[in-house]
Amino acid sequence: MKRIYGLVGYPLGHSFSRSFFQEKFAREGIDADYENFEMADLRGLRQLIADRPELCGLNVTIPYKTEVMALLDDLDPQAREIGAVNVIKIERRPQGGLWLTGYNSDIIGFTQSIAPLIDSHMQRALILGTGGASKAVYAGLKTLHIEPTFVSRQRRDGIITYDDLSPEVMASHRVIVNTTPLGMYPHTDQCPHIPYTDLTPGHLCYDLIYNPEVTRFLAQAAQQGSLTKNGTEMLHRQALAAWDIWNR
């Protein structure tokens, strides 16, 4: 029976995972396939897995990285601490029961891809957005000894708003990571509302978006001389980490 892996999310028009894994399987002669499972309601996830005995592992993307945790049997300690899951390992018990364990490979991909760009002046970061991916970014920055602050449209405990981004705040936070979908294809004219003119060549602006390669956020940062990086390398690294998790 051919092994099947897949991606759960809604919508999935922006997904790169299927082509990445299909190319990997073809290149390495792996007898497996990768499918997209676009689900408007996550409650049918366990039934989907039960009905597809060839399913061996799943990736999870927007908007389910937090919601999916309640449907799993166990969580890797790091995923539990982060509060988000983007990898599900599927184990099928002899009596027919399922055992689903959640992991987070986003933190691996993000940390490995941003670490070479960090210098000693980058001690504080702004994380734009508070969704599932932002949680892994927060944990990854902490492992790099960078103090992160969340930015959202509404002020909450420990979260500042875009209106709070004064010149002083921008100057003291040299790393800015966009975890929102603003600027993702096809809405390429959008971008987070930060004061771009306060950016400098001493800033690093990192966008989790990979399509388009240069978002409006990154383009405006580059105009100020800031160092920029998109999410392509993070995606590749987190996908390879997911493969390792599935095949342990």
mmCIF file with all atom_site columns, C-alpha atoms in Angstrom, residues 19 26 31 68 72 122 130 134 139 163 169 189 200 223 230 246:
data_model
loop_
_atom_site.group_PDB
_atom_site.id
_atom_site.type_symbol
_atom_site.label_atom_id
_atom_site.label_alt_id
_atom_site.label_comp_id
_atom_site.label_asym_id
_atom_site.label_entity_id
_atom_site.label_seq_id
_atom_site.pdbx_PDB_ins_code
_atom_site.Cartn_x
_atom_site.Cartn_y
_atom_site.Cartn_z
_atom_site.occupancy
_atom_site.B_iso_or_equiv
_atom_site.pdbx_formal_charge
_atom_site.auth_seq_id
_atom_site.auth_comp_id
_atom_site.auth_asym_id
_atom_site.auth_atom_id
_atom_site.pdbx_PDB_model_num
ATOM 1  C CA . SER A 1 19  ? 4.842  20.135 -4.836 1.00 0.00 ? 19  SER A CA 1
ATOM 2  C CA . ALA A 1 26  ? 10.200 11.417 -7.249 1.00 0.00 ? 26  ALA A CA 1
ATOM 3  C CA . ASP A 1 31  ? 6.844  5.135  -2.951 1.00 0.00 ? 31  ASP A CA 1
ATOM 4  C CA . VAL A 1 68  ? -6.021 21.028 15.984 1.00 0.00 ? 68  VAL A CA 1
ATOM 5  C CA . LEU A 1 72  ? -4.821 14.974 19.268 1.00 0.00 ? 72  LEU A CA 1
ATOM 6  C CA . MET A 1 122 ? 19.610 42.568 17.463 1.00 0.00 ? 122 MET A CA 1
ATOM 7  C CA . THR A 1 130 ? -0.618 36.571 16.853 1.00 0.00 ? 130 THR A CA 1
ATOM 8  C CA . SER A 1 134 ? 3.651  33.555 15.508 1.00 0.00 ? 134 SER A CA 1
ATOM 9  C CA . ALA A 1 139 ? 9.756  30.508 20.887 1.00 0.00 ? 139 ALA A CA 1
ATOM 10 C CA . ASP A 1 163 ? -0.244 52.583 16.827 1.00 0.00 ? 163 ASP A CA 1
ATOM 11 C CA . VAL A 1 169 ? 10.116 51.356 19.662 1.00 0.00 ? 169 VAL A CA 1
ATOM 12 C CA . ASP A 1 189 ? -0.720 45.029 -2.646 1.00 0.00 ? 189 ASP A CA 1
ATOM 13 C CA . THR A 1 200 ? 17.323 51.414 8.977  1.00 0.00 ? 200 THR A CA 1
ATOM 14 C CA . GLN A 1 223 ? 14.104 50.642 0.330  1.00 0.00 ? 223 GLN A CA 1
ATOM 15 C CA . ASN A 1 230 ? 11.329 35.663 2.941  1.00 0.00 ? 230 ASN A CA 1
ATOM 16 C CA . TRP A 1 246 ? 7.007  11.028 10.444 1.00 0.00 ? 246 TRP A CA 1
#
